[in-house]
Amino acid sequence: MSSKIEQVVVRTPKKAKRISPLQELRKNWVLYAMFVPIAVFFIIFAYIPMTGVIMAFKEFNYRDGIFMSPWNGLENFEYFFQSGKAWIVTRNTMLYNLVFLGAYTFFSILVAVLISETYNRFFKKAAQTFMFLPYFISWVTVSAFVYNFLNYEFGIVNVFLRNIGLEAIDIYSTGGYWYLLLPLLYVWKWVGFGSVLYLAAIVGIDQEIYEAATIDGASRFQKIMRITLPLLKPTVVVLVLLGLGRIMRGEFDMFYQLIGNNGGLMNATDIIDTLVFRSLMGTQDFGMASSVGLYQSVLTLIIILFANYLVRRYDKDNALF
Amino acid sequence: MEKNKLNSAPVFQAFSYTVVALIAILCLLPFIVLISGSISDEGQVLAKGYSFLPRGFSLDAYAFIFRNPGDILSAYRVSMTVAVVGTVLSLLISTMAAYVMYRKEVKYRNQLAFFLFFTTLFNGGLAPYFIWINSYLHLKNTLAVLILLPMFNVMYVLILRSFIQGSVPEPLVESAKIDGAGDFRIFWQMVLPLCKPALASIGLFTILAYWNDWWTPMMFTDKEQYVPLQYLLYKMLSSMNMSAAMAQHMSSLDTPKETFKLAMTVIATGPIVILFPFLQQYFVKGITIGAVKG
């Protein structure tokens, strides 16, 4: 009973300010207790591993562990930057992500706009269902598709090429094909998801604007160019900026499943995440793995903060924080 | 209105239908090719390669898999256990956290939100994470590691919070409090039921994430009883991502079971592809709820 009365009193703002952390905890202990499970989880699985960044400045060995291994200054970073890998993986990660983001945004908007121009409900539903299918499957399954189509001996594409008298393509030993194939697969997997996102924005546009334009004699095409696209712009800008914030985070699932540890393709397809994975699980090069990991984390943090700053300036409500 | 639009630009209409249909077919096509490959006759595939339509007809690949179904049944069991237990725990704990961050009485609710959110901005990298979980927590080769690691998505927690803000009015909570309901009871009997639509969407996203997770088992298990479906599929397929030269070398040692790989993919992926389109509306709702917040 008394706690209820306290509650009412405390809710007046003047009083609320004067409460000490301990009083606050005692008063709302049930609520804070309800936050404990998730807090414990994130302390154990996020914050403590975060302190492991010190590993990047150590010569790690299993016996001494993360915290007791001897320091070795910036040696790990020197090794990483002198290995010639730094530039390749940074370039690949950023360029692939840029192309992914651009292609994904373009096709999602294209599909969303065109779907909003079709009026047969059955058609709409069927088309959206089909486009959503790739979203549900894992990259493991996608790698089976790639095999099915592009496998050197039996793949459909190569069977076709041979039948018309052309040379079959061997994607697992020629890096160049992946510059096209990876963005294509990325769009294929995400266009259903993205078009739903943009379609929601299009549906939200005030129909009266279109009606007014119809009365003024605007064609469908003009309405898209002069109404739909300009009104989508804020959504696009925000989503693209937030996407740019993740530009240093590679699509490990995709690259690892489709390409794996294929040495011959590394210049074309090695990204930061695959390098970290390979160093850790393959060569057990902990110095490399941890320094590259920290390099990526720090750059990601800086870029996200900058992207969020831009979003804030552009549209405060949609900023992450 | 609709009639009007229809008649006003037939060329543009035709263009829209054509392009959308084309992209939709391209999205569907690999699935059809996969199925027709899996029911093809192995001998004909080896002779002529895959085609859009089945090469002959044979269920040998499936028969081969079901003759010895132990691995697959075990993988199904692991996948389902992990997905169900993980999703239930995840939803419960996430909603509880979201509810705490929604209650105005909680003075530090924004700090709590930032505590969660910061983990999406910065992490220590894979190396310390891997060593922490293996050597310090000793979670290697446990069912717990498969359930715990993919459990939370901070974005879902924040989406849940804004959903509660939008659908549970403040006065409702106040009046429940005046009637003597405790904070947990308000959550359990009022907020949780009101969250059902959001829970359905986010629950499905979570199940999907669990179902498609092959990364956690690859990193943290090496025993067969902890192999879920997607990782089993990965292990079976992984021998094939090699260059033509290597493949030729391999084929002399061991005849590649071509259609078997595709049949395995169908069996591992089938349930999701058959079931989830029917639940698509929840995914669409989930994306839209998330999109409102950015």
Coordinates of C-alpha atoms in Angstrom, one line a residue:
Chain A
M1 CA 0.0 0.0 0.0
S2 CA 2.6 2.5 1.0
S3 CA 4.5 2.0 -2.2
K4 CA 1.5 3.0 -4.2
I5 CA 1.2 6.3 -2.3
E6 CA 4.9 6.9 -2.8
Q7 CA 4.5 6.3 -6.4
V8 CA 1.9 9.0 -6.8
V9 CA 4.0 11.4 -4.8
V10 CA 7.1 10.6 -6.8
R11 CA 5.5 11.2 -10.1
T12 CA 5.5 15.0 -9.6
P13 CA 8.6 16.1 -11.4
K14 CA 10.1 18.2 -8.6
K15 CA 10.4 15.2 -6.3
A16 CA 11.6 12.8 -9.0
K17 CA 14.8 14.8 -9.5
R18 CA 15.9 14.5 -5.9
I19 CA 15.8 10.7 -5.7
S20 CA 19.1 9.0 -5.3
P21 CA 20.0 5.9 -7.4
L22 CA 19.6 3.7 -4.4
Q23 CA 16.2 5.0 -3.5
E24 CA 15.2 4.7 -7.2
L25 CA 16.4 1.1 -7.2
R26 CA 14.5 0.3 -4.0
K27 CA 11.3 1.9 -5.1
N28 CA 11.2 0.2 -8.5
W29 CA 13.0 -3.0 -7.7
V30 CA 10.5 -5.2 -9.4
L31 CA 11.0 -3.4 -12.7
Y32 CA 14.7 -3.3 -12.4
A33 CA 14.7 -7.0 -11.5
M34 CA 12.8 -7.6 -14.7
F35 CA 15.6 -6.1 -16.6
V36 CA 18.2 -8.3 -15.0
P37 CA 18.0 -11.3 -17.3
I38 CA 18.8 -9.2 -20.5
A39 CA 21.4 -7.2 -18.6
V40 CA 23.2 -10.3 -17.4
F41 CA 23.1 -11.7 -21.0
F42 CA 24.6 -8.5 -22.5
I43 CA 27.3 -8.2 -19.8
I44 CA 28.4 -11.8 -20.4
F45 CA 28.0 -12.0 -24.1
A46 CA 28.8 -8.4 -25.2
Y47 CA 30.5 -6.3 -22.6
I48 CA 33.0 -8.7 -21.2
P49 CA 34.1 -9.9 -24.7
M50 CA 34.4 -6.2 -25.5
T51 CA 37.2 -5.8 -23.0
G52 CA 38.9 -8.5 -25.0
V53 CA 40.0 -5.8 -27.5
I54 CA 43.2 -5.7 -25.4
M55 CA 44.0 -8.9 -27.1
A56 CA 45.0 -6.9 -30.2
F57 CA 47.9 -5.5 -28.2
K58 CA 49.1 -8.9 -26.9
E59 CA 50.9 -11.9 -28.0
F60 CA 48.1 -14.3 -27.2
N61 CA 48.6 -17.8 -25.9
Y62 CA 45.9 -20.1 -24.6
R63 CA 47.7 -20.8 -21.3
D64 CA 47.7 -17.2 -20.2
G65 CA 44.4 -16.4 -21.8
I66 CA 43.1 -13.0 -23.0
F67 CA 43.9 -11.1 -19.9
M68 CA 47.3 -12.5 -18.8
S69 CA 49.1 -13.0 -22.2
P70 CA 52.2 -10.7 -22.6
W71 CA 51.8 -7.3 -24.2
N72 CA 53.5 -6.7 -27.5
G73 CA 52.5 -3.1 -28.3
L74 CA 51.4 -2.4 -31.8
E75 CA 53.2 -5.4 -33.4
N76 CA 50.0 -7.1 -34.4
F77 CA 48.9 -3.9 -36.3
E78 CA 52.2 -3.5 -37.9
Y79 CA 52.0 -7.0 -39.1
F80 CA 48.5 -6.5 -40.4
F81 CA 49.3 -3.3 -42.3
Q82 CA 52.6 -4.7 -43.7
S83 CA 51.0 -8.0 -44.8
G84 CA 49.5 -6.2 -47.8
K85 CA 46.1 -7.5 -46.7
A86 CA 44.9 -4.3 -45.1
W87 CA 44.2 -2.4 -48.3
I88 CA 42.7 -5.4 -50.1
V89 CA 40.2 -6.3 -47.5
T90 CA 39.3 -2.8 -46.7
R91 CA 38.7 -2.0 -50.3
N92 CA 36.8 -5.1 -51.0
T93 CA 34.6 -4.7 -47.9
M94 CA 33.7 -1.1 -48.7
L95 CA 33.2 -1.5 -52.4
Y96 CA 31.1 -4.6 -52.2
N97 CA 28.9 -3.1 -49.5
L98 CA 28.6 0.1 -51.5
V99 CA 27.5 -1.8 -54.6
F100 CA 25.2 -4.0 -52.5
L101 CA 23.6 -1.0 -50.9
G102 CA 23.2 0.9 -54.2
A103 CA 21.8 -2.1 -56.1
Y104 CA 19.5 -3.2 -53.3
T105 CA 18.1 0.4 -52.9
F106 CA 17.6 0.8 -56.6
F107 CA 15.8 -2.5 -57.2
S108 CA 13.7 -2.3 -54.0
I109 CA 12.4 1.1 -55.0
L110 CA 11.9 0.0 -58.6
V111 CA 9.9 -3.0 -57.5
A112 CA 7.9 -1.1 -54.9
V113 CA 7.0 1.6 -57.3
L114 CA 6.0 -0.8 -60.0
I115 CA 4.0 -3.0 -57.6
S116 CA 2.1 0.1 -56.5
E117 CA 1.2 0.6 -60.2
T118 CA -0.4 -2.9 -60.5
Y119 CA -3.9 -3.3 -59.4
N120 CA -4.7 -7.0 -59.7
R121 CA -4.7 -8.2 -56.1
F122 CA -3.9 -11.8 -56.9
F123 CA -1.0 -10.8 -59.1
K124 CA 0.4 -8.4 -56.4
K125 CA 0.2 -11.1 -53.7
A126 CA 1.7 -13.8 -55.8
A127 CA 4.6 -11.6 -57.0
Q128 CA 5.3 -10.5 -53.4
T129 CA 5.2 -14.0 -52.1
F130 CA 7.7 -15.2 -54.8
M131 CA 10.0 -12.3 -54.1
F132 CA 10.0 -12.9 -50.4
L133 CA 11.0 -16.6 -50.8
P134 CA 14.8 -15.9 -51.0
Y135 CA 14.6 -13.9 -47.8
F136 CA 13.5 -17.1 -45.9
I137 CA 16.5 -19.3 -46.9
S138 CA 20.0 -19.3 -45.5
W139 CA 23.1 -18.6 -47.5
V140 CA 23.9 -22.3 -47.2
T141 CA 20.9 -23.0 -49.4
V142 CA 21.8 -20.2 -51.8
S143 CA 25.2 -21.8 -52.2
A144 CA 23.3 -25.0 -53.4
F145 CA 21.5 -22.8 -55.9
V146 CA 24.8 -21.4 -57.2
Y147 CA 26.1 -24.9 -57.5
N148 CA 23.0 -25.9 -59.4
F149 CA 23.4 -23.1 -61.9
L150 CA 27.1 -22.6 -62.2
N151 CA 28.8 -25.8 -61.3
Y152 CA 31.5 -26.3 -63.9
E153 CA 30.5 -29.7 -65.1
F154 CA 26.7 -30.0 -64.6
G155 CA 25.5 -26.4 -63.9
I156 CA 22.6 -25.2 -66.0
V157 CA 24.4 -22.1 -67.2
N158 CA 27.5 -24.1 -68.3
V159 CA 25.4 -26.8 -69.9
F160 CA 23.7 -24.1 -71.9
L161 CA 27.0 -22.4 -72.8
R162 CA 28.4 -25.6 -74.1
N163 CA 25.3 -26.4 -76.1
I164 CA 25.6 -23.2 -78.0
G165 CA 29.2 -23.8 -78.6
L166 CA 30.7 -21.5 -76.0
E167 CA 33.3 -22.0 -73.4
A168 CA 32.0 -23.0 -69.9
I169 CA 32.8 -20.6 -67.1
D170 CA 34.6 -21.7 -64.0
I171 CA 33.5 -19.3 -61.3
Y172 CA 35.6 -21.0 -58.6
S173 CA 38.9 -20.1 -60.3
T174 CA 38.1 -16.8 -61.9
G175 CA 37.6 -13.9 -59.5
G176 CA 36.1 -11.5 -62.0
Y177 CA 32.7 -13.2 -62.2
W178 CA 32.0 -12.6 -58.5
Y179 CA 32.0 -8.8 -59.0
L180 CA 28.8 -9.3 -60.8
L181 CA 27.5 -12.5 -59.2
L182 CA 27.6 -11.3 -55.6
P183 CA 25.6 -8.1 -56.1
L184 CA 23.2 -10.1 -58.2
L185 CA 22.6 -12.7 -55.5
Y186 CA 22.5 -10.0 -52.8
V187 CA 19.7 -8.2 -54.7
W188 CA 18.0 -11.5 -55.4
K189 CA 17.9 -12.3 -51.6
W190 CA 16.9 -8.9 -50.3
V191 CA 14.6 -7.3 -53.0
G192 CA 11.4 -8.8 -51.5
F193 CA 12.3 -7.4 -48.1
G194 CA 13.4 -4.0 -49.4
S195 CA 10.4 -3.6 -51.6
V196 CA 8.0 -4.2 -48.7
L197 CA 9.9 -1.5 -46.8
Y198 CA 9.5 1.1 -49.6
L199 CA 6.0 0.0 -50.5
A200 CA 5.0 0.8 -46.9
A201 CA 6.4 4.3 -47.5
I202 CA 4.5 4.6 -50.8
V203 CA 1.2 3.5 -49.3
G204 CA 1.7 6.1 -46.7
I205 CA 1.6 8.9 -49.3
D206 CA -1.5 11.0 -49.2
Q207 CA -3.8 9.8 -52.0
E208 CA -5.2 13.3 -52.5
I209 CA -2.0 14.5 -54.0
Y210 CA -2.3 11.9 -56.8
E211 CA -6.0 12.8 -57.3
A212 CA -5.1 16.5 -57.6
A213 CA -2.4 15.6 -60.1
T214 CA -4.8 13.4 -62.1
I215 CA -7.2 16.4 -62.4
D216 CA -4.3 18.5 -63.6
G217 CA -3.8 15.9 -66.3
A218 CA -0.6 14.3 -65.1
S219 CA 0.4 11.0 -66.6
R220 CA 1.2 7.9 -64.4
F221 CA 4.9 8.4 -65.3
Q222 CA 4.8 12.0 -64.3
K223 CA 3.1 11.2 -61.0
I224 CA 5.9 8.8 -60.2
M225 CA 8.7 11.2 -61.1
R226 CA 7.1 14.3 -59.5
I227 CA 5.2 12.8 -56.5
T228 CA 6.2 9.3 -55.5
L229 CA 10.0 9.6 -55.8
P230 CA 10.3 13.0 -54.3
L231 CA 8.1 11.9 -51.4
L232 CA 10.2 8.8 -50.9
K233 CA 13.4 10.7 -50.8
P234 CA 13.5 11.2 -47.0
T235 CA 13.0 7.5 -46.4
V236 CA 15.7 6.7 -49.0
V237 CA 18.2 9.2 -47.5
V238 CA 17.7 7.8 -44.0
L239 CA 17.9 4.2 -45.0
V240 CA 20.9 4.7 -47.2
L241 CA 22.8 6.7 -44.6
L242 CA 22.1 4.0 -42.0
G243 CA 23.2 1.4 -44.5
L244 CA 26.4 3.4 -45.1
G245 CA 27.0 3.2 -41.3
R246 CA 27.5 -0.6 -41.7
I247 CA 29.8 -0.3 -44.7
M248 CA 32.8 -1.8 -42.9
R249 CA 30.8 -4.8 -41.7
G250 CA 31.1 -7.5 -44.4
E251 CA 28.5 -10.0 -45.3
F252 CA 30.4 -12.9 -43.8
D253 CA 27.5 -15.4 -44.2
M254 CA 27.3 -14.7 -47.9
F255 CA 31.0 -14.6 -48.7
Y256 CA 31.9 -17.6 -46.6
Q257 CA 29.1 -19.8 -47.9
L258 CA 29.5 -18.9 -51.6
I259 CA 33.2 -18.8 -51.8
G260 CA 34.7 -20.4 -48.7
N261 CA 38.4 -20.5 -48.2
N262 CA 39.3 -20.4 -51.9
G263 CA 42.8 -19.0 -52.1
G264 CA 42.6 -18.3 -55.9
L265 CA 39.8 -15.8 -55.4
M266 CA 41.1 -13.9 -52.5
N267 CA 42.1 -10.7 -54.2
A268 CA 38.6 -10.4 -55.6
T269 CA 36.6 -11.7 -52.7
D270 CA 38.5 -11.5 -49.4
I271 CA 36.7 -9.1 -47.0
I272 CA 37.6 -8.1 -43.5
D273 CA 35.3 -10.7 -41.9
T274 CA 36.6 -13.6 -43.9
L275 CA 40.2 -12.6 -43.1
V276 CA 39.4 -12.5 -39.4
F277 CA 37.7 -15.8 -39.6
R278 CA 40.5 -17.4 -41.5
S279 CA 43.2 -16.0 -39.2
L280 CA 41.3 -17.3 -36.1
M281 CA 40.0 -20.7 -37.2
G282 CA 42.5 -21.5 -39.9
T283 CA 46.0 -20.3 -39.2
Q284 CA 45.4 -19.6 -35.5
D285 CA 47.0 -16.3 -36.0
F286 CA 45.4 -14.5 -33.0
G287 CA 47.5 -11.4 -33.4
M288 CA 46.1 -10.9 -36.9
A289 CA 42.5 -11.9 -36.0
S290 CA 42.3 -9.6 -33.0
S291 CA 44.0 -6.6 -34.6
V292 CA 41.9 -6.7 -37.7
G293 CA 38.8 -7.2 -35.6
L294 CA 39.6 -4.1 -33.6
Y295 CA 40.5 -2.1 -36.7
Q296 CA 37.0 -3.0 -38.1
S297 CA 35.2 -2.3 -34.8
V298 CA 36.8 1.1 -34.4
L299 CA 36.2 2.2 -38.0
T300 CA 32.6 0.9 -37.8
L301 CA 32.0 2.9 -34.7
I302 CA 33.4 6.1 -36.2
I303 CA 31.4 5.6 -39.5
I304 CA 28.1 4.9 -37.7
L305 CA 28.5 7.9 -35.5
F306 CA 29.2 10.0 -38.6
A307 CA 26.2 8.5 -40.5
N308 CA 24.0 9.0 -37.5
Y309 CA 25.2 12.6 -37.3
L310 CA 24.2 13.1 -40.9
V311 CA 20.8 11.5 -40.3
R312 CA 20.2 13.7 -37.3
R313 CA 20.9 16.8 -39.4
Y314 CA 18.7 15.6 -42.1
D315 CA 15.7 14.2 -40.1
K316 CA 16.0 14.2 -36.4
D317 CA 13.2 11.7 -35.7
N318 CA 14.9 9.0 -37.7
A319 CA 18.3 9.2 -36.1
L320 CA 19.4 6.1 -34.2
F321 CA 20.3 8.1 -31.2
Chain B
M1 CA -10.7 5.6 -59.3
E2 CA -9.0 2.3 -60.0
K3 CA -10.7 1.9 -63.4
N4 CA -9.6 5.4 -64.2
K5 CA -6.0 4.6 -63.5
L6 CA -6.2 1.4 -65.4
N7 CA -7.4 3.0 -68.6
S8 CA -5.2 6.1 -68.4
A9 CA -1.9 4.4 -69.2
P10 CA -2.1 1.0 -70.7
V11 CA 1.5 0.9 -71.9
F12 CA 2.8 1.8 -68.5
Q13 CA 0.5 -0.7 -66.9
A14 CA 1.8 -3.4 -69.1
F15 CA 5.4 -2.4 -68.4
S16 CA 4.8 -2.6 -64.6
Y17 CA 3.2 -6.0 -64.8
T18 CA 5.9 -7.3 -67.0
V19 CA 8.9 -6.1 -64.9
V20 CA 7.3 -7.2 -61.6
A21 CA 6.4 -10.6 -63.1
L22 CA 9.9 -11.0 -64.5
I23 CA 11.6 -10.3 -61.2
A24 CA 9.2 -12.5 -59.3
I25 CA 9.9 -15.4 -61.7
L26 CA 13.6 -14.8 -61.3
C27 CA 13.2 -15.1 -57.5
L28 CA 11.2 -18.3 -57.8
L29 CA 13.2 -19.9 -60.6
P30 CA 16.1 -21.3 -58.5
F31 CA 13.6 -23.1 -56.2
I32 CA 12.0 -24.8 -59.2
V33 CA 15.3 -25.7 -60.7
L34 CA 16.5 -27.1 -57.4
I35 CA 13.4 -29.4 -57.1
S36 CA 13.6 -30.6 -60.7
G37 CA 17.3 -31.3 -60.2
S38 CA 16.6 -33.3 -57.0
I39 CA 14.2 -35.6 -58.8
S40 CA 16.4 -36.0 -61.8
D41 CA 18.0 -39.2 -62.8
E42 CA 21.6 -39.3 -61.6
G43 CA 22.9 -40.9 -64.7
Q44 CA 21.3 -38.4 -67.0
V45 CA 22.6 -35.5 -64.9
L46 CA 26.1 -36.9 -65.1
A47 CA 25.8 -37.3 -68.8
K48 CA 24.0 -34.1 -69.8
G49 CA 24.1 -31.8 -66.7
Y50 CA 21.2 -30.1 -65.0
S51 CA 18.2 -28.5 -66.8
F52 CA 15.2 -26.4 -65.9
L53 CA 13.0 -29.5 -66.2
P54 CA 13.9 -32.8 -64.5
R55 CA 16.3 -35.0 -66.5
G56 CA 14.3 -38.2 -66.4
F57 CA 12.5 -38.9 -63.2
S58 CA 13.9 -40.7 -60.1
L59 CA 13.5 -40.4 -56.4
D60 CA 16.7 -42.3 -55.8
A61 CA 18.3 -39.3 -54.1
Y62 CA 15.5 -39.1 -51.6
A63 CA 15.4 -42.8 -51.1
F64 CA 19.1 -42.8 -50.4
I65 CA 18.6 -40.1 -47.8
F66 CA 15.7 -41.8 -46.1
R67 CA 17.4 -45.2 -46.1
N68 CA 19.7 -43.8 -43.4
P69 CA 17.8 -40.9 -41.9
G70 CA 19.6 -40.8 -38.5
D71 CA 21.6 -37.6 -39.2
I72 CA 18.7 -35.7 -40.6
L73 CA 16.3 -36.6 -37.9
S74 CA 18.8 -35.7 -35.3
A75 CA 19.5 -32.4 -37.0
Y76 CA 15.8 -31.7 -37.2
R77 CA 15.4 -32.4 -33.6
V78 CA 18.3 -30.0 -32.7
S79 CA 17.0 -27.3 -35.0
M80 CA 13.5 -27.5 -33.6
T81 CA 14.5 -27.6 -30.0
V82 CA 16.9 -24.7 -30.3
A83 CA 14.4 -22.6 -32.3
V84 CA 11.4 -23.2 -30.0
V85 CA 13.2 -22.9 -26.7
G86 CA 15.3 -20.0 -27.9
T87 CA 12.4 -18.1 -29.4
V88 CA 10.2 -18.5 -26.3
L89 CA 13.0 -17.3 -23.9
S90 CA 14.0 -14.5 -26.3
L91 CA 10.4 -13.1 -26.6
L92 CA 9.8 -13.3 -22.9
I93 CA 13.0 -11.7 -21.8
S94 CA 13.0 -9.1 -24.7
T95 CA 9.4 -8.0 -23.9
M96 CA 10.1 -7.8 -20.3
A97 CA 13.1 -5.5 -21.0
A98 CA 11.0 -3.5 -23.4
Y99 CA 8.3 -3.1 -20.8
V100 CA 10.8 -1.9 -18.2
M101 CA 12.2 0.7 -20.6
Y102 CA 8.6 1.8 -21.4
R103 CA 7.6 2.5 -17.8
K104 CA 7.9 6.2 -17.0
E105 CA 8.6 5.4 -13.4
V106 CA 12.0 3.9 -14.3
K107 CA 14.2 6.9 -14.0
Y108 CA 17.1 5.2 -15.9
R109 CA 15.1 3.8 -18.8
N110 CA 17.1 5.7 -21.4
Q111 CA 20.3 4.6 -19.9
L112 CA 19.1 1.0 -20.0
A113 CA 18.2 1.4 -23.6
F114 CA 21.6 2.8 -24.4
F115 CA 23.2 -0.1 -22.5
L116 CA 21.6 -2.5 -24.9
F117 CA 22.0 -0.3 -28.0
F118 CA 25.7 0.3 -27.5
T119 CA 26.4 -3.4 -28.2
T120 CA 25.3 -2.8 -31.8
L121 CA 27.7 0.0 -32.2
F122 CA 30.9 -1.6 -30.9
N123 CA 32.2 -5.0 -30.3
G124 CA 35.5 -6.6 -29.4
G125 CA 35.8 -8.6 -32.5
L126 CA 35.5 -12.2 -33.3
A127 CA 38.8 -13.4 -31.7
P128 CA 38.2 -12.4 -28.1
Y129 CA 34.5 -13.4 -28.4
F130 CA 35.4 -16.9 -29.6
I131 CA 38.1 -17.4 -26.9
W132 CA 35.8 -16.0 -24.2
I133 CA 33.0 -18.4 -25.0
N134 CA 35.2 -21.5 -25.5
S135 CA 38.0 -21.1 -22.9
Y136 CA 36.3 -19.1 -20.2
L137 CA 32.6 -19.9 -20.3
H138 CA 33.3 -23.5 -21.6
L139 CA 30.2 -23.4 -23.7
K140 CA 31.7 -25.4 -26.5
N141 CA 29.6 -28.4 -27.5
T142 CA 26.5 -27.6 -25.5
L143 CA 23.0 -27.1 -26.6
A144 CA 23.1 -23.9 -24.6
V145 CA 25.5 -22.2 -26.9
L146 CA 23.2 -22.8 -29.8
I147 CA 20.3 -21.3 -27.9
L148 CA 22.1 -18.4 -26.2
L149 CA 24.3 -16.8 -28.9
P150 CA 21.6 -15.9 -31.4
M151 CA 19.0 -15.1 -28.7
F152 CA 18.7 -11.3 -28.7
N153 CA 18.5 -8.7 -31.3
V154 CA 18.6 -5.2 -29.8
M155 CA 16.6 -3.8 -32.6
Y156 CA 13.7 -6.1 -31.8
V157 CA 13.8 -5.1 -28.2
L158 CA 13.6 -1.4 -29.2
I159 CA 10.8 -2.2 -31.7
L160 CA 8.9 -3.9 -28.9
R161 CA 9.3 -0.9 -26.7
S162 CA 7.9 1.4 -29.3
F163 CA 5.1 -1.0 -30.0
I164 CA 4.2 -1.0 -26.3
Q165 CA 4.4 2.8 -26.3
G166 CA 1.9 2.8 -29.2
S167 CA -0.5 0.2 -28.0
V168 CA -0.6 0.3 -24.2
P169 CA -1.8 3.7 -23.0
E170 CA -0.2 5.1 -19.9
P171 CA -3.5 5.6 -18.0
L172 CA -4.2 1.9 -18.4
V173 CA -1.1 1.0 -16.4
E174 CA -1.8 3.7 -13.9
S175 CA -5.3 2.4 -13.2
A176 CA -4.0 -1.1 -12.9
K177 CA -1.6 0.1 -10.3
I178 CA -4.3 1.9 -8.4
D179 CA -6.3 -1.3 -8.4
G180 CA -3.3 -2.9 -6.7
A181 CA -1.6 -4.8 -9.5
G182 CA 2.1 -5.2 -9.1
D183 CA 4.6 -4.3 -11.8
F184 CA 5.1 -7.8 -12.9
R185 CA 1.4 -8.6 -12.9
I186 CA 0.8 -5.6 -15.1
F187 CA 3.3 -7.0 -17.5
W188 CA 2.1 -10.5 -17.4
Q189 CA -1.7 -10.0 -17.6
M190 CA -1.9 -6.7 -19.5
V191 CA 1.1 -5.8 -21.5
L192 CA 2.1 -9.2 -22.8
P193 CA -1.4 -10.0 -24.2
L194 CA -1.6 -6.6 -25.8
C195 CA 1.7 -7.2 -27.5
K196 CA 0.5 -10.3 -29.3
P197 CA 0.7 -8.8 -32.9
A198 CA 4.2 -7.6 -32.4
L199 CA 5.2 -10.9 -30.7
A200 CA 3.9 -12.9 -33.6
S201 CA 6.1 -10.9 -36.1
I202 CA 9.2 -10.7 -34.0
G203 CA 8.8 -14.3 -32.9
L204 CA 8.8 -15.4 -36.6
F205 CA 11.9 -13.3 -37.3
T206 CA 13.6 -14.9 -34.3
I207 CA 12.6 -18.5 -35.3
L208 CA 13.9 -17.8 -38.8
A209 CA 17.2 -16.6 -37.4
Y210 CA 17.6 -19.7 -35.3
W211 CA 16.5 -22.0 -38.1
N212 CA 19.0 -20.5 -40.6
D213 CA 21.9 -20.3 -38.1
W214 CA 24.9 -22.4 -39.2
W215 CA 27.5 -20.0 -37.9
T216 CA 27.1 -20.8 -34.2
P217 CA 27.4 -24.6 -34.6
M218 CA 30.3 -24.1 -37.0
M219 CA 32.2 -22.0 -34.5
F220 CA 31.3 -23.7 -31.2
T221 CA 30.4 -27.4 -31.8
D222 CA 32.2 -30.3 -33.3
K223 CA 30.0 -33.2 -32.0
E224 CA 27.3 -34.7 -34.2
Q225 CA 24.5 -34.5 -31.6
Y226 CA 24.7 -30.7 -31.8
V227 CA 24.5 -30.4 -35.5
P228 CA 21.4 -28.5 -36.6
L229 CA 19.9 -28.7 -40.0
Q230 CA 21.5 -25.8 -41.8
Y231 CA 25.0 -26.8 -40.5
L232 CA 24.4 -30.4 -41.6
L233 CA 23.5 -29.1 -45.0
Y234 CA 26.6 -26.9 -45.1
K235 CA 28.8 -29.9 -44.2
M236 CA 27.3 -32.0 -46.9
L237 CA 27.5 -29.3 -49.5
S238 CA 30.9 -27.8 -48.5
S239 CA 32.9 -30.4 -50.5
M240 CA 31.5 -28.9 -53.7
N241 CA 32.7 -25.3 -53.7
M242 CA 35.9 -26.1 -55.4
S243 CA 37.5 -25.3 -58.7
A244 CA 36.9 -27.6 -61.7
A245 CA 40.4 -28.9 -61.5
M246 CA 39.9 -30.0 -57.9
A247 CA 36.5 -31.5 -58.7
Q248 CA 38.0 -33.7 -61.4
H249 CA 40.6 -34.9 -59.0
M250 CA 38.0 -35.7 -56.5
S251 CA 35.7 -37.5 -58.8
S252 CA 38.3 -40.3 -59.4
L253 CA 38.3 -41.0 -55.7
D254 CA 34.6 -40.8 -55.0
T255 CA 31.7 -40.5 -57.4
P256 CA 29.9 -37.2 -56.7
K257 CA 26.4 -37.8 -55.6
E258 CA 25.0 -35.0 -57.6
T259 CA 21.2 -35.2 -57.1
F260 CA 21.8 -36.2 -53.5
K261 CA 23.1 -32.7 -52.7
L262 CA 20.0 -31.1 -54.2
A263 CA 17.6 -33.5 -52.5
M264 CA 19.4 -32.8 -49.2
T265 CA 18.9 -29.0 -49.8
V266 CA 15.2 -29.6 -50.5
I267 CA 14.7 -31.5 -47.3
A268 CA 16.6 -29.0 -45.2
T269 CA 14.9 -25.9 -46.8
G270 CA 11.5 -27.3 -47.6
P271 CA 9.6 -26.7 -44.4
I272 CA 10.5 -23.0 -44.3
V273 CA 9.7 -22.4 -48.0
I274 CA 6.4 -24.2 -47.7
L275 CA 5.4 -22.8 -44.3
F276 CA 6.6 -19.2 -44.2
P277 CA 4.9 -17.7 -47.3
F278 CA 1.6 -18.4 -45.4
L279 CA 3.0 -16.4 -42.5
Q280 CA 4.3 -13.6 -44.8
Q281 CA 1.8 -11.1 -43.5
Y282 CA 3.5 -11.2 -40.1
F283 CA 6.9 -10.5 -41.7
V284 CA 5.4 -7.6 -43.6
K285 CA 3.9 -6.2 -40.5
G286 CA 7.2 -6.7 -38.7
I287 CA 9.1 -4.8 -41.3
T288 CA 6.5 -2.0 -41.3
I289 CA 6.6 -1.7 -37.5
G290 CA 10.4 -1.5 -37.7
A291 CA 10.3 0.9 -40.5
V292 CA 8.2 3.4 -38.6
K293 CA 11.1 3.8 -36.2
G294 CA 13.7 3.8 -38.9

